[in-house]
Structures are given as C-alpha cells and as structure tokens.
XYZ file of C-alpha atoms in Angstrom:
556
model
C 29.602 -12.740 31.534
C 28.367 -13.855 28.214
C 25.426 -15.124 29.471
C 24.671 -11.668 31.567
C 25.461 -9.791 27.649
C 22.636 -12.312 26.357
C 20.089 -11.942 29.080
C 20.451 -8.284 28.537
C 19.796 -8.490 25.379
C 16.671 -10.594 25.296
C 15.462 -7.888 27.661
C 16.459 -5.598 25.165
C 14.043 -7.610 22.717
C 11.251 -7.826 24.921
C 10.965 -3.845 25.324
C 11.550 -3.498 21.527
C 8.516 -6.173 21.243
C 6.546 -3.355 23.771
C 7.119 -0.491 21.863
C 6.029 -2.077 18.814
C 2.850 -3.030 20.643
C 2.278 0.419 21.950
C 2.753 2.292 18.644
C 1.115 -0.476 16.695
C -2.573 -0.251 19.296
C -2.405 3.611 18.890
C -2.786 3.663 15.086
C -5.182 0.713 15.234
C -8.405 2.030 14.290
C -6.538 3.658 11.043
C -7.738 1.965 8.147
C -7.003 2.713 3.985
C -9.222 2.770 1.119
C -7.193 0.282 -0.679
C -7.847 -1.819 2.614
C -11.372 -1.697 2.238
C -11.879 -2.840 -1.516
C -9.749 -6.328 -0.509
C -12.261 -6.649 2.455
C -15.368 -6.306 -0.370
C -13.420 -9.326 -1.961
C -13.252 -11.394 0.773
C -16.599 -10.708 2.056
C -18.106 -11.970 -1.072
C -15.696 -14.957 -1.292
C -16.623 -15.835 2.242
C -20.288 -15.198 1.516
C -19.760 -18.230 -1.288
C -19.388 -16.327 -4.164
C -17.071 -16.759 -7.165
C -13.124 -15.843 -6.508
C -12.625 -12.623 -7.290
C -16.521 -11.111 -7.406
C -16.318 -7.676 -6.376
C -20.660 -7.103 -6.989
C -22.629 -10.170 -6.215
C -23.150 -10.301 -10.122
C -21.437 -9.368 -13.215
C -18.044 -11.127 -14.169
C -14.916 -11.962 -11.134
C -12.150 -9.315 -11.346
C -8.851 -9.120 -9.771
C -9.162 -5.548 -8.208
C -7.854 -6.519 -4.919
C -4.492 -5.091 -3.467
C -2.893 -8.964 -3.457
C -4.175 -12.794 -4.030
C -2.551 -13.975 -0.827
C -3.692 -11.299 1.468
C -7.549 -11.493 -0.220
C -7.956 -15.101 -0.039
C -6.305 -15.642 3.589
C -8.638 -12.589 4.813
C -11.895 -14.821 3.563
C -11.694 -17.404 6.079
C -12.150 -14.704 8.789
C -15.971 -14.283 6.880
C -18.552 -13.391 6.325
C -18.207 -11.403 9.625
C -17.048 -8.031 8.412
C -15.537 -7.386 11.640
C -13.796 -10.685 11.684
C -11.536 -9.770 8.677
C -10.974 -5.937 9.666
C -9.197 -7.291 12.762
C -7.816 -9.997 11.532
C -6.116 -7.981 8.530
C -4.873 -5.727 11.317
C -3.516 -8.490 14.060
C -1.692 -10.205 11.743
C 0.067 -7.307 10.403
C 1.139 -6.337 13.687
C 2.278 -10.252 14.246
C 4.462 -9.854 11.213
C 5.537 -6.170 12.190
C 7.109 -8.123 15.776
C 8.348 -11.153 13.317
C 10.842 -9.143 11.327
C 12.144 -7.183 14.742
C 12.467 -10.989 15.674
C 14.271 -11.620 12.576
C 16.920 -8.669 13.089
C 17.594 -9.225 16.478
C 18.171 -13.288 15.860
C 20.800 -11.939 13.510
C 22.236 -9.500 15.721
C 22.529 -12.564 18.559
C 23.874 -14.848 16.228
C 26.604 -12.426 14.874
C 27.270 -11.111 18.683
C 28.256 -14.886 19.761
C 30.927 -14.557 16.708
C 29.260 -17.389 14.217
C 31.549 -17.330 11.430
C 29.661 -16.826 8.532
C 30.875 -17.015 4.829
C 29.399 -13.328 3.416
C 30.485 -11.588 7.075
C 33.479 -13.110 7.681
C 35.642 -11.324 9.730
C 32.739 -8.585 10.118
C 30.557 -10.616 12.279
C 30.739 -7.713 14.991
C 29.852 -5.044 12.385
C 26.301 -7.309 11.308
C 25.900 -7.861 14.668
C 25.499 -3.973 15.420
C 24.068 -3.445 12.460
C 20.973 -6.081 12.349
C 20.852 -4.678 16.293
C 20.218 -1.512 15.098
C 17.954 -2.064 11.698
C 15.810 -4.192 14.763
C 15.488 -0.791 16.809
C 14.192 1.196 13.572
C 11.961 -1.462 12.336
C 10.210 -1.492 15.991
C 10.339 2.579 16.036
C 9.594 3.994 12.634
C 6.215 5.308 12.948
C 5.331 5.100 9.196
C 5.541 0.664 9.870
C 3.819 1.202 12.735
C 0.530 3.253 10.532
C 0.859 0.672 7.733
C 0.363 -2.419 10.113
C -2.723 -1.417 11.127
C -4.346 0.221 8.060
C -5.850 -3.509 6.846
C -2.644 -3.334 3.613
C -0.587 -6.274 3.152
C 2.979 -3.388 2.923
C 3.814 -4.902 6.210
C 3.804 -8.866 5.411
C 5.488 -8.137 1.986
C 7.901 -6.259 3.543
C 9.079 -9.007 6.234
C 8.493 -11.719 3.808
C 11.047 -9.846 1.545
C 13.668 -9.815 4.812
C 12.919 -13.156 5.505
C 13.575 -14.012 1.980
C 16.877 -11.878 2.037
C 18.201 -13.108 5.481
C 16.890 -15.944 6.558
C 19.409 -18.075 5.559
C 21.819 -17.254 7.242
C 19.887 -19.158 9.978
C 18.620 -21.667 8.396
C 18.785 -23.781 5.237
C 15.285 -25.448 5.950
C 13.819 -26.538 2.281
C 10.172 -26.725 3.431
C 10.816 -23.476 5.476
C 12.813 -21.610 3.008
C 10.022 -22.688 0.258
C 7.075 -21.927 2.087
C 8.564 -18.458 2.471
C 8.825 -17.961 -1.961
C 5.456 -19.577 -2.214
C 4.355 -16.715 0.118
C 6.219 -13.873 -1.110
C 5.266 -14.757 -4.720
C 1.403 -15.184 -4.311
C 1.410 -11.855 -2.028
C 2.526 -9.309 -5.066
C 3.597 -10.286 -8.293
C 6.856 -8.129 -8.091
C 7.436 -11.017 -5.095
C 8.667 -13.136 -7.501
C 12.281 -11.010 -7.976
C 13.109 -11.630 -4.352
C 11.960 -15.266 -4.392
C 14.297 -15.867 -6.940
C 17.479 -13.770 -6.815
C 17.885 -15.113 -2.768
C 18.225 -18.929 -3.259
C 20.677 -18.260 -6.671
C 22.452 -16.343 -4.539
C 22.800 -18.471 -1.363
C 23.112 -21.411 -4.082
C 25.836 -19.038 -6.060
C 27.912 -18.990 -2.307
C 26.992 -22.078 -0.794
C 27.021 -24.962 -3.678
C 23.601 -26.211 -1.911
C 21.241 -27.577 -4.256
C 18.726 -27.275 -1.484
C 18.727 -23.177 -2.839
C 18.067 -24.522 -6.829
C 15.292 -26.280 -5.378
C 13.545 -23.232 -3.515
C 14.110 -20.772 -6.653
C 12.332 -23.542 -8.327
C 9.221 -23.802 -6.028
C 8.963 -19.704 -6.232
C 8.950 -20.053 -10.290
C 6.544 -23.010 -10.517
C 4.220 -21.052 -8.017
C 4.550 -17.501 -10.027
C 3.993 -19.951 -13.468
C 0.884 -21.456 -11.668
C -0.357 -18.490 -10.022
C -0.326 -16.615 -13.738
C -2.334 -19.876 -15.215
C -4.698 -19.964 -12.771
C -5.374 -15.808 -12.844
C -5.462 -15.929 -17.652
C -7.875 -19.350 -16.974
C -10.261 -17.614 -14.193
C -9.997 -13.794 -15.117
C -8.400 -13.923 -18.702
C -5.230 -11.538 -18.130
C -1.665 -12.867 -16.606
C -1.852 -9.736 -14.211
C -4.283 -8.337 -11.946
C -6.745 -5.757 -13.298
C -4.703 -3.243 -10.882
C -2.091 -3.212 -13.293
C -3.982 -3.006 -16.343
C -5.974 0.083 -14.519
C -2.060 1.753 -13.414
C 0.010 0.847 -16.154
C -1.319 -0.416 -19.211
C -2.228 1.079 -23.093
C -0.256 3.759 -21.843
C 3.574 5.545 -23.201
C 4.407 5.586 -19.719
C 6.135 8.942 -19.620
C 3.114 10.296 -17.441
C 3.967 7.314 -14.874
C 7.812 7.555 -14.937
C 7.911 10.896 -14.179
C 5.322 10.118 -11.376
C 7.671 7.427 -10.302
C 10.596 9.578 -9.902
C 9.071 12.143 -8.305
C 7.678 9.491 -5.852
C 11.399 7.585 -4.962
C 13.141 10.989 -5.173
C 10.840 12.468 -2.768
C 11.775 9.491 -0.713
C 15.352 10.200 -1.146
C 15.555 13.765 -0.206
C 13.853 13.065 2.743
C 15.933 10.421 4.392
C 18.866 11.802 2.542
C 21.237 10.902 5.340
C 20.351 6.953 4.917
C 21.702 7.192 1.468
C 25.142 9.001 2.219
C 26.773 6.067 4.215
C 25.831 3.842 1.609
C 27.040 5.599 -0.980
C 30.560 6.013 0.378
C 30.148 2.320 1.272
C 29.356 1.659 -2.370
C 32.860 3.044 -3.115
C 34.517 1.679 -0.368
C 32.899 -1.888 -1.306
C 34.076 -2.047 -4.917
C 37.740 -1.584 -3.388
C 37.222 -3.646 -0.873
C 39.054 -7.121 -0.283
C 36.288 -9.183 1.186
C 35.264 -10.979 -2.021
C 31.766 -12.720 -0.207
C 30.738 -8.997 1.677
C 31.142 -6.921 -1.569
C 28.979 -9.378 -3.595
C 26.157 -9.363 -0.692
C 26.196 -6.050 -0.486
C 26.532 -4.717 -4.283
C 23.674 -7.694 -5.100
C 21.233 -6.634 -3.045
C 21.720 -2.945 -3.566
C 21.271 -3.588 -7.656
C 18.522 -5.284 -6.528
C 16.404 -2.685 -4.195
C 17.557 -0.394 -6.999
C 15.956 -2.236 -10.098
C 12.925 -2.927 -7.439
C 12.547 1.252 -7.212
C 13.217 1.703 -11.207
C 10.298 -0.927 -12.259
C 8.376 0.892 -9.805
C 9.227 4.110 -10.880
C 8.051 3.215 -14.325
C 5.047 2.198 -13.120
C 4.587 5.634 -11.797
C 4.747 4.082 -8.321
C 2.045 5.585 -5.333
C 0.044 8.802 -5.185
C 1.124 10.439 -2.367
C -2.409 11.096 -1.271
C -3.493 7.059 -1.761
C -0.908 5.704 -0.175
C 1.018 8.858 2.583
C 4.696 7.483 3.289
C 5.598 6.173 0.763
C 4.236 2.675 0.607
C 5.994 0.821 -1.927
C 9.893 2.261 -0.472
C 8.846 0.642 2.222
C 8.832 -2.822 1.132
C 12.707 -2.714 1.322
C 13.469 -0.008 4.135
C 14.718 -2.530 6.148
C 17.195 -3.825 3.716
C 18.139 -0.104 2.744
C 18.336 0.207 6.828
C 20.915 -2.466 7.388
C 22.524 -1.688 4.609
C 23.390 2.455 6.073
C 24.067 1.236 9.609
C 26.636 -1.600 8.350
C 28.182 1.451 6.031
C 28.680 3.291 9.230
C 30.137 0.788 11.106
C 32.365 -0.293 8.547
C 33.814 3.649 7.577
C 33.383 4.894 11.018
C 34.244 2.869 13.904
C 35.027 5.383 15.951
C 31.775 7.528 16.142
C 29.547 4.753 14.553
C 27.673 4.378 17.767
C 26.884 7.738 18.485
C 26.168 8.200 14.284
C 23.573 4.948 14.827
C 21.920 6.578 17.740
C 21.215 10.218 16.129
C 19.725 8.375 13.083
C 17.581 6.160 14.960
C 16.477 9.655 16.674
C 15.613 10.989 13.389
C 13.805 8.024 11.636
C 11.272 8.625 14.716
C 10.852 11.896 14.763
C 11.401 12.791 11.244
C 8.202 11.574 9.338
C 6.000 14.071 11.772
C 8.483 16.711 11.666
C 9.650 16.765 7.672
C 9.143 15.197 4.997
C 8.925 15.789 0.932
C 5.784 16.678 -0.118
C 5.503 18.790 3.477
C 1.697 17.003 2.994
C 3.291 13.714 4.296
C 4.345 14.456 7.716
C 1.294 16.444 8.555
C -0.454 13.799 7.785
C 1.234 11.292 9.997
C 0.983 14.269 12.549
C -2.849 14.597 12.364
C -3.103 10.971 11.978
C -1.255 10.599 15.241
C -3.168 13.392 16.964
C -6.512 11.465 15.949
C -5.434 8.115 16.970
C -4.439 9.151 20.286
C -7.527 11.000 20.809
C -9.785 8.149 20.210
C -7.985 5.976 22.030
C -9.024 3.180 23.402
C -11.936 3.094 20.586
C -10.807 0.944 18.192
C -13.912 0.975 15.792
C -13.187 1.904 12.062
C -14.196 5.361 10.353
C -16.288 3.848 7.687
C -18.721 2.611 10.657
C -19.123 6.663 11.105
C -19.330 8.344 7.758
C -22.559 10.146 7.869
C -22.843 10.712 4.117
C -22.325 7.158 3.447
C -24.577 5.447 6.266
C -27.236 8.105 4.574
C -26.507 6.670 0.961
C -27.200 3.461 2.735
C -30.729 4.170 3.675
C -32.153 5.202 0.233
C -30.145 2.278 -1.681
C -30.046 -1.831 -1.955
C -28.605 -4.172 -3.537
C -30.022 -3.656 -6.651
C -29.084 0.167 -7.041
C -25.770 0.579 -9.104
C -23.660 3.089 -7.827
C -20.957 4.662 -9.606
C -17.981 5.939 -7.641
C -14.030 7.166 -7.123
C -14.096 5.767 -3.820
C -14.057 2.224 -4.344
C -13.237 0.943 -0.620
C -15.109 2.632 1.671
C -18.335 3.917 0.305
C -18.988 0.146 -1.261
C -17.890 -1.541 1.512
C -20.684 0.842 3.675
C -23.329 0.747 1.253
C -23.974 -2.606 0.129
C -24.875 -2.062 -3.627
C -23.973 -2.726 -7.206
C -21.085 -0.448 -7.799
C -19.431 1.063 -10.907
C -15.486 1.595 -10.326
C -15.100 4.420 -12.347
C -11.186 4.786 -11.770
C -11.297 1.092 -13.139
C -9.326 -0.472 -10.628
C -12.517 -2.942 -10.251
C -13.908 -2.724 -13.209
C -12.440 -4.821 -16.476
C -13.511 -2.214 -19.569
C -12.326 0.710 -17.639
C -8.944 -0.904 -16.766
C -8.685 -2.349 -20.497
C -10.229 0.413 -22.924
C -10.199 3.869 -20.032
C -7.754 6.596 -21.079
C -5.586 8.506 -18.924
C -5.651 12.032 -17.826
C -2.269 13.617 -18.739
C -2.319 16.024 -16.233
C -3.643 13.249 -13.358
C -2.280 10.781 -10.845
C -1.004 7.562 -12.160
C -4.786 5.820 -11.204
C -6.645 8.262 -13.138
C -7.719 5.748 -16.061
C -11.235 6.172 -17.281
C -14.028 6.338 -19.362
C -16.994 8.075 -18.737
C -19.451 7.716 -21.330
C -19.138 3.720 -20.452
C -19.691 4.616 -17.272
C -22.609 6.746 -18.251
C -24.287 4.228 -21.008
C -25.247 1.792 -17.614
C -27.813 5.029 -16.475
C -26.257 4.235 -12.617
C -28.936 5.272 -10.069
C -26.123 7.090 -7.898
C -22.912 9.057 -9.252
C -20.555 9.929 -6.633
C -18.712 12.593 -7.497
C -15.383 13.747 -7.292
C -15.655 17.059 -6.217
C -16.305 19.377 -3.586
C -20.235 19.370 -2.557
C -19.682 22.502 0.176
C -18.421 24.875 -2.830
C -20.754 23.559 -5.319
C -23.833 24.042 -3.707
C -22.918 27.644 -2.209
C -21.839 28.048 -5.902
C -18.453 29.659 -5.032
C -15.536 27.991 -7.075
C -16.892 26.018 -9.170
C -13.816 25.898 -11.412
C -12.671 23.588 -8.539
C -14.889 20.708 -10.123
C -12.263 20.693 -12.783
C -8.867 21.166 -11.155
C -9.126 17.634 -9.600
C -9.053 14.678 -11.836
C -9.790 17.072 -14.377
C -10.255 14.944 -17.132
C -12.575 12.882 -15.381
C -15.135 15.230 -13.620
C -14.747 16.975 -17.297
C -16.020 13.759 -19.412
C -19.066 13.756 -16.854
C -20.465 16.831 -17.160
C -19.995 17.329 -20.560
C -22.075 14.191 -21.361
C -25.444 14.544 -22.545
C -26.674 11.478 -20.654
C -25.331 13.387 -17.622
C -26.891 16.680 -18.584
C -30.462 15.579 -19.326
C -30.893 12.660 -17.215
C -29.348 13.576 -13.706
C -29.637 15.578 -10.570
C -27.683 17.367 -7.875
C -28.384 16.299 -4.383
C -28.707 18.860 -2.227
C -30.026 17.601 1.579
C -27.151 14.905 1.829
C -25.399 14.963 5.309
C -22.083 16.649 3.467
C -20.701 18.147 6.668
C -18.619 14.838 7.303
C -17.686 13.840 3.704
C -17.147 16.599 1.446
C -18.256 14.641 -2.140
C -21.160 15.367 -4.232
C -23.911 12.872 -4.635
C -25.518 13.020 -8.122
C -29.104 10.931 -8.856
C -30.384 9.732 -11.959
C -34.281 11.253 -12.520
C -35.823 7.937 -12.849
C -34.233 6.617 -9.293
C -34.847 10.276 -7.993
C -38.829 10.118 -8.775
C -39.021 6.671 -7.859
C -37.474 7.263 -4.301
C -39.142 10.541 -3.803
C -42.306 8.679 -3.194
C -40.941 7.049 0.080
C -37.601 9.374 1.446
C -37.361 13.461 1.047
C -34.517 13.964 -1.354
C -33.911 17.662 -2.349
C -31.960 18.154 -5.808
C -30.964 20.804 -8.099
C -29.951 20.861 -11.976
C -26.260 20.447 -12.900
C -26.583 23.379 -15.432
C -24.363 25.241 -12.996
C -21.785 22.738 -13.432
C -21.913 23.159 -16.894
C -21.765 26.633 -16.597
C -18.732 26.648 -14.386
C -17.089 24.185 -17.230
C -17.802 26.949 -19.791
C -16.317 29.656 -18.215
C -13.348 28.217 -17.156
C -12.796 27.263 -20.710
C -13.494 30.788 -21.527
C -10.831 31.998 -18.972
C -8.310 29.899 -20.205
C-alpha cells in the first residue's frame, strides 16, 4: 500500500515538474532591463576584457545585478545568444530544483522520519512542504522571473536549500558549496549562509554546521577583499547608486510601501501565521517553536533591511522581486499554521489558497499596475508563442540608433540594459547604477524612485554625442504636454534642460522611428553636422523644452 501512496506521489511530482515546464516556456521570451546590463558584463568579460568593464574602456565597475550570476553567464560568451538562454535555462533548472526540494521533504516526512524540529508533527511538514511544492510550481510571478535573464530565482532556491536542506543531509562539501553560492550571488546571501548552520549546529551539536558558517564568512570576507582591491568599494556600485550619501527616509518609506503592498495583497498568507505566531510562543514543542519563531525573525529582519533600502520600484522590478526571495519560506510557513490550528478544514483551506496564489497576481494586486501587467505580459507571451526571440532584437528606435552610431560614440542614457546592450557604444549611465561618480557624488530626487541618483552637469561636461531622454518623444514633438517632461524623474529631466551645455550645444531628433519606443533622442551639434553628411537626421531646438520648464514653474 505504501509503495502504491509513493508511486502516486512521484507521479504527482512528475506533473508538478510539467506544469512548471509549461508556464516556465510561455514566459520565455520575457526578458528585464536589469537582465540585460549583467549580459553587457559578461559579454565584455567573455570578449577578454577586464572583470567588471561595462564600456570596452574607462575604469571596471560593479553595476551588475550579482558577481555569481555575471561571472557564471561569461563562459556562455561571447555569443550573445549563448548567455540569454543560458541565463534563462538555468533559471528554469533551479525553478524545478526547489519543487524537488519541497516534495523530497514532503516524502521524507510522509514515510514518518522522526526528525528533531518536527517531532511528533512529521504529518503536518509532510502536507505542508507538499503543498509549498504545488505553489512554488504554480505561482505565475516564479514562473515570469525564471525566464526574465534575473538571478531572483537561484537566490531564492539557494536560500531554501540553505534553510532546509539539512534536514536531508549533513553533507560538509554539499552543505558548503551551497553558502559559497548563496554568498557570492547577493551580498544580503550572507544572513542565510550563516544563521542556517548556527542553527542546525545550535540543535544538532555537529561541528560539521561551525564548519559551513565558517566557509560562508571566509567567502563573504574574501569576496569583499577581492571587490575594495579590484573596484575600490566593499559593495557593489548598485548599492552606492540605491542607498548611499543619502538620510534614507526617501528609501524607507519606499520600502514600506513596497513590503506593505506585498502584504495587503496576499493578506490571507499572513493571517495563519500570525495566529500561529501566538499559538507557537504557547506552544510545548520546544525544537518546532524555535524553527519556526527563528526563521520568521529572520524573513522579517530580511524585509526591514530591505525596506530601508527602499527595496524595488514597482515599475523595475513588477511582483515584487525581492519578497520573493523568501515566498517559499513565508509559504511553508502559512500552510504548516493551517495544518497545525485547523485540522479539520486544513485541506480544503490549502486548496482555496493554492487557487488564489494562481489566479490572484492577474486578477489583484496592490498597486492595481502589477497584475495588469502580469496580465498583458501573459497575453503577449502566449501570443508569440512558439517565438522565443528577445524584444531588444526588435526595438525599432534602438536598431535605428544602431545605424548612425559605433563604438566610439558615447551615449548617455536611463536605460542602461537594453538600449546598450543593442547599440554597441560607449555609454553614460546617467541613473549611475554603471557609472562610479554618479553612484558616489549623484544626488537624489526627493520626490523620485529609490534609483533616481544623479548628476547631470557631470553627465553633461563629457559633450555625449547621443542623450536619451527620459521623456515622452510622441507629446514632445506634437508639443502637447510638455509639462510631462518634468513629472517623471523630475529632478533629472529638470537638471538637463536647464543646463547651458544642453541649451546651446544640443538638438531634438525629430525622424527617429518613435512609434515602437516612446523616448526622445537628443544629438549633440558637432555629432549632428558630422553625421548629416552621410545619414538624413531631422532635428529641432530644445527651446520648447525650456519653455515648457518655465511655465510650469510659472503655474506652480
């Protein structure tokens, strides 16, 4: 009988496995702009350059997303191609790994293993790692982030792994590799790679544990050497660009409106645990309430430093990319709460929730923006399918840009994956996030996102050739709106075209394809009269941006 139970259940597995697949192919050709800046990095590292050289010249910079993903990406080089899929298969590989994980657990647990932390409770983690395996496999957000090129899905199993693990195995080298991974992939790895060996050493008395916490704190030591000796600054530039020279009150109230957004919208996650909180600080079983209040102080610290940080914008990263990283844990976490208060209707509770974790991030979701975005990013992926090519292969506006540029034009831009990683030029981060200066000296906007650090006059002191603009071309050039130019990234587009370098020395263009890609093109007078000999480029003066500036002012 036991045997039929198990053979059942590996079935079980292999159609959870299928469904992964399925959801997983449909998003595929879904890539981020995020994405695209690590795959600049890697290109040039493949291409033989220096570790971390975003241009072919200039000084290395640690703009991309993480070291581990960056580096493992170049050896799929200097074939652009190459790394897009490869950043994509393997994310899907460790998307099916952490199902794997989960429903290991749930087997173990179902054959009643005793277990020190579950003791007694094996059933309840055996339903409960069942069902976190069923969400994991269904939740479409997971299944959009696997194949957008980002690294949210291996951090997020290598966390589980980290977590649970474990209780499977004890394996040193496997156990090790696993910190060594975790902590070179972010640096907010490191909390994990330390807090689960102390705590399996805390239970256990194996010195095996001491051992692996020590590997993960020699590599985060190392990896922080290694990044002050080759870039001069014990965190990536990405920080410095988010977080740095900065009160922070900008950023935490960012953050909280990022994780409460979150909460609101999978409220019904949170209630179990929070009666299970209660329930768990009365509780009897010494070992359970320890796992269990642990590693919910710890996925709450992980969303406070976060939070501080000012977290994601919504329109970077839709669905809330960093929460993410620990939905599983928060997962398992609300279906053992239910099957601990509520035997009696846990498995019809379990089954509406895993009904609503599908359906729920195209139907609602807070900002309403986020699940019409999953909706039309659904709608698009199914439409193209089987075509699995990438959208920065198609960008009109950019393959134009292409053909009146080379490598030696300098480009400054806002959109520092895909229009670089199209147009194969010097570029100019202006948001800073690849650029050391900007990241270092930039100032925030107060009324911005969290990335809006910069500095325009810098910016406008290297005379780029190109200036891509962040603002609407369509309403600009039929000259309706153009207080627009200043409601996004205000600060920003406001430095610009204030600037006298700006007003005297550059051009609108005009004849750029700007049907596909709605961003204004602006062209230095020296590169405009010295391409005007060999391509047609139609401009116009910016005085009516300045104009637009002046009213507004005058309005408010």
């Amino acid at each position: 009988m036991s045997r039929l139970i198990l053979q059942k259940s590996y079935l079980l597995l292999m159609l959870l496995i299928l469904i992964t697949l399925v959801l997983d192919v449909v998003f595929f050709s879904s890539t981020l702009e995020d994405a695209q800046i690590t795959y600049r990095y890697s290109l040039r590292f493949s291409e033989g350059y220096d570790f971390g050289m975003w241009n072919r010249t200039g000084f290395p910079v640690e703009g991309f997303t993480t070291f581990l993903w960056m580096l493992y990406l170049s050896f799929f080089g200097p074939n652009l191609d190459s790394i897009v899929y490869a950043s994509k298969i393997t994310t899907v590989f460790f998307h099916l790994s952490v199902i794997v994980l989960f429903f290991s657990l749930h087997v173990k647990f179902y054959n009643g293993e005793n277990h020190n932390i579950f003791k007694g409770s094996e059933k309840i983690a055996s339903k409960a790692f069942l069902f976190t395996s069923i969400v994991v496999a269904i939740f479409l957000p997971l299944s959009w982030y696997a194949t957008t090129g980002m690294e949210t899905v291996l951090f997020m199993t290598l966390i589980a792994y980290m977590i649970f693990f474990p209780m499977l195995t004890s394996n040193i080298i496997i156990l090790s590799s696993l910190s060594i991974l975790l902590v070179m992939t972010r640096p907010d790895g490191i909390m994990f790679a330390l807090a689960s060996p102390l705590y399996y050493f805390w239970i256990t008395k194996n010195r095996q544990f001491i051992t692996i916490a020590t590997v993960a704190l020699i590599t985060f030591i190392a990896l922080a050497i290694f990044r002050y000796n080759h870039f001069g600054y014990f965190m990536p530039n990405t920080y410095y660009a988010k977080s740095a020279n900065t009160i922070g009150l900008m950023h935490l109230k960012a953050g909280i409106f990022y994780f409460g957004a979150f909460f609101i919208t999978y409220i019904y996650i949170f209630i179990p645990i929070i009666l299970m909180l209660i329930s768990t600080v009365l509780s009897k079983k010494i070992k359970e309430r320890e796992f269990f209040l642990l590693l919910l102080l710890g996925i709450a610290i992980y969303f406070i430093i976060l939070a501080k940080a000012g977290a994601d914008n919504f329109s970077a990263f839709p669905m809330w990319r960093h929460a993410l990283n620990v939905f599983p844990l928060i997962i398992f976490c609300m279906f053992y709460s239910i099957y601990s208060l509520y035997p009696k209707y846990s498995y019809v509770l379990s089954s509406i929730i895993v009904l609503l974790l599908f359906f729920s991030p195209i139907i609602f979701s807070i900002p309403t923006s986020q699940s019409s975005f999953l909706k039309e990013q659904l709608s698009n992926s199914i439409k193209k399918f089987p075509d699995f090519s990438n959208d920065y292969k198609n960008n009109s506006l950019l393959l134009w840009l292409k053909n009146i540029t080379d490598e030696n034009t300098t480009i400054a831009t806002s959109l520092a994956g895909e229009l670089p990683l199209t147009v194969d030029a010097y570029h100019l981060d202006i948001l800073g996030l690849n650029d050391e200066y900007i990241a270092h000296n930039g100032k925030f906007d107060p009324n911005g996102p969290t990335d809006s650090k910069t500095d325009m006059a810098y910016v406008l002191s290297k005379r780029p050739n190109i200036i891509e603009g962040y603002m609407n071309a369509k309403k600009i050039l039929k000259n309706e709106e153009l207080k627009i130019i200043i409601n996004s990234r205000k600060k920003m587009n406001q430095d610009l075209i204030e600037n006298s370098i700006f007003q005297n020395e550059y051009f609108i263009i005009t004849n750029a394809p700007y049907e596909t890609f709605n961003r204004i093109l602006f062209i230095h007078k020296d590169y405009y009269e010295k391409l005007n000999e060999k391509v047609i480029i139609k401009v116009h003066p910016v005085n009516k941006l300045i104009n637009a500036i002046k009213n507004v002012k005058e309005i408010n």
